[in-house]
PDB file of C-alpha atoms in Angstrom:
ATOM      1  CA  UNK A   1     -46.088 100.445  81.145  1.00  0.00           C
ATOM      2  CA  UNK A   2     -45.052  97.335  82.847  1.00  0.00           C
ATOM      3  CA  UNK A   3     -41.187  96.648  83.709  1.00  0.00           C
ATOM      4  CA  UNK A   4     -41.494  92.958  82.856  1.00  0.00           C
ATOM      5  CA  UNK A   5     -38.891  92.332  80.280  1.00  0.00           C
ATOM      6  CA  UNK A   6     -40.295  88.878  79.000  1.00  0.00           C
ATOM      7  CA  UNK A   7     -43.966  88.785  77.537  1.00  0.00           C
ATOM      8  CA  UNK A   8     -45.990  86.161  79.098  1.00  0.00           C
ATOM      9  CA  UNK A   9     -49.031  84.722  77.032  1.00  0.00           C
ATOM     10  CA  UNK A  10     -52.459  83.747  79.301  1.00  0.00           C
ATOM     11  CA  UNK A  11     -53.099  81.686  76.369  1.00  0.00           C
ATOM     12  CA  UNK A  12     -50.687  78.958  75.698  1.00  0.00           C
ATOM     13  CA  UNK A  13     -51.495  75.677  73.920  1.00  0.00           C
ATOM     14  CA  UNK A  14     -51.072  73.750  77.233  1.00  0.00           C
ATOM     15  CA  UNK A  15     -53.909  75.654  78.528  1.00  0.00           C
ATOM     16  CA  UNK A  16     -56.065  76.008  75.343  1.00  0.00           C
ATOM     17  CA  UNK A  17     -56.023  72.202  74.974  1.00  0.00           C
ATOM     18  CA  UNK A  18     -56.885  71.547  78.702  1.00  0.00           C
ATOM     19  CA  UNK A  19     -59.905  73.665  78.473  1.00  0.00           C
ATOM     20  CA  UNK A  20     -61.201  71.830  75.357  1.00  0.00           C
ATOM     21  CA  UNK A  21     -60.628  68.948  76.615  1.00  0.00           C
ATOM     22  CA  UNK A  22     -62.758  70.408  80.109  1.00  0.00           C
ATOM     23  CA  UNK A  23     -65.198  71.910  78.058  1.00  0.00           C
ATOM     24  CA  UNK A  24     -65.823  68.741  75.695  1.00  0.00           C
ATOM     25  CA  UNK A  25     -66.200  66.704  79.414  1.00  0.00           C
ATOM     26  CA  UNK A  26     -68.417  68.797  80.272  1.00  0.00           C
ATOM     27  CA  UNK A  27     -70.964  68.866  77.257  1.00  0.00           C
ATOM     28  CA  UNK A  28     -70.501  65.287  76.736  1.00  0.00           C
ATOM     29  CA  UNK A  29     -71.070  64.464  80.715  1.00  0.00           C
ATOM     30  CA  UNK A  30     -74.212  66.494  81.427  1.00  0.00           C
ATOM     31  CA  UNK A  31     -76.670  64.432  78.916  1.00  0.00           C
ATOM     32  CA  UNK A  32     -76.205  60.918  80.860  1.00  0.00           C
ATOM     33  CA  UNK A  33     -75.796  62.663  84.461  1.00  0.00           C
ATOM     34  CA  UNK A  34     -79.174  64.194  83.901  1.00  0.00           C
ATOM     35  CA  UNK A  35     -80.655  60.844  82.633  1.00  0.00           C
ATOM     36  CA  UNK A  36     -79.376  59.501  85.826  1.00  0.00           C
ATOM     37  CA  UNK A  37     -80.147  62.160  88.132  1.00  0.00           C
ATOM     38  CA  UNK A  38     -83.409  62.383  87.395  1.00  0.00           C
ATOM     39  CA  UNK A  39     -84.277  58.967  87.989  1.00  0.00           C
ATOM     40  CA  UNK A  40     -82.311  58.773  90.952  1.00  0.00           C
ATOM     41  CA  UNK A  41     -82.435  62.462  92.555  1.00  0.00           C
ATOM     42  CA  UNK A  42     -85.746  63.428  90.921  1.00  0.00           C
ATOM     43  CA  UNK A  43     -86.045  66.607  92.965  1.00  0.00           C
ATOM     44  CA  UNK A  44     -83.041  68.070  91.848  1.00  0.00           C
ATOM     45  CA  UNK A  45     -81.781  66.614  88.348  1.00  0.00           C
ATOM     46  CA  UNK A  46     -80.327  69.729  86.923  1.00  0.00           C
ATOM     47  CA  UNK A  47     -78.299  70.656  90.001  1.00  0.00           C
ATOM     48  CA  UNK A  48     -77.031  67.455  90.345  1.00  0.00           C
ATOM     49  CA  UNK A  49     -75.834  66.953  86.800  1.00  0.00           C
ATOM     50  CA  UNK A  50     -74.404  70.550  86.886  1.00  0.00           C
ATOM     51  CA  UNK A  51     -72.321  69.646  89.268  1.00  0.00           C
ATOM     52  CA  UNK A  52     -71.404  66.042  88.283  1.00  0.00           C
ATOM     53  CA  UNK A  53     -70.471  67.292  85.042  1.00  0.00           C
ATOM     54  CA  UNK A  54     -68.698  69.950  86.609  1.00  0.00           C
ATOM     55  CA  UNK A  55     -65.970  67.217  88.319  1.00  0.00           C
ATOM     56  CA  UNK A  56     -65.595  65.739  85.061  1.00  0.00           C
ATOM     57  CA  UNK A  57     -64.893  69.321  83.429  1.00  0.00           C
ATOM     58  CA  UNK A  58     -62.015  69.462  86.352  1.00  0.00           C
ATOM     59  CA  UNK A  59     -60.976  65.981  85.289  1.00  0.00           C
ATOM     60  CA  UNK A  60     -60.525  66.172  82.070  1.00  0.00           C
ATOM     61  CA  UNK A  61     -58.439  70.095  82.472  1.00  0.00           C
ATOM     62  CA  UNK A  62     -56.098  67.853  84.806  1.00  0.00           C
ATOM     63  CA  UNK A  63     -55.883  64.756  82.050  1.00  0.00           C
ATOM     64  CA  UNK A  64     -55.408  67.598  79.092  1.00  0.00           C
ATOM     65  CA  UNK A  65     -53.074  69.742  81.212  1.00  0.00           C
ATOM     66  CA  UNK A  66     -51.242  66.893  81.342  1.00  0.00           C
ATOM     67  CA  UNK A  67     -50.947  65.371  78.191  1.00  0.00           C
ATOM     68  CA  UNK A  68     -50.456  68.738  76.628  1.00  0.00           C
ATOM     69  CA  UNK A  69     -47.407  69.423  78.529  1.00  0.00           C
ATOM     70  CA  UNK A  70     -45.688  66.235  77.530  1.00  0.00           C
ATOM     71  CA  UNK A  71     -46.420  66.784  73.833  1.00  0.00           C
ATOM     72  CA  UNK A  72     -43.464  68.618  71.808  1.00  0.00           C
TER      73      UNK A  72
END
């Protein structure tokens, strides 16, 4: 047993609706950074698009964040 007396929730629909938001970024990010990477880093395409995608998953959890907190 814990001593806190007020519940707190991991989950709250600030943070749900930041990580949809960085998950869709993600998916939707990886498809043309891999087009590009590959043409332009053709050694490592995958890596590269990993992690480009990967700053527009952080992105869009900082936009979504955001936006969620100023919604009622």
């Amino acid at each position: 047993m814990t001593s806190d007396s007020e519940p707190t929730a991991r989950w709250t629909k600030d943070k749900a609706g930041a990580t949809l938001a960085a998950t869709t970024g993600y998916f939707f990010a990886f498809g043309p950074a891999l087009e590009t990477a590959r043409q332009l880093i053709p050694d490592y395409p995958h890596t590269t698009a990993a992690f480009v995608s990967l700053v527009v998953a952080v992105l869009a959890y900082w936009v979504g964040l955001r936006v969620m907190r100023k919604l009622p």
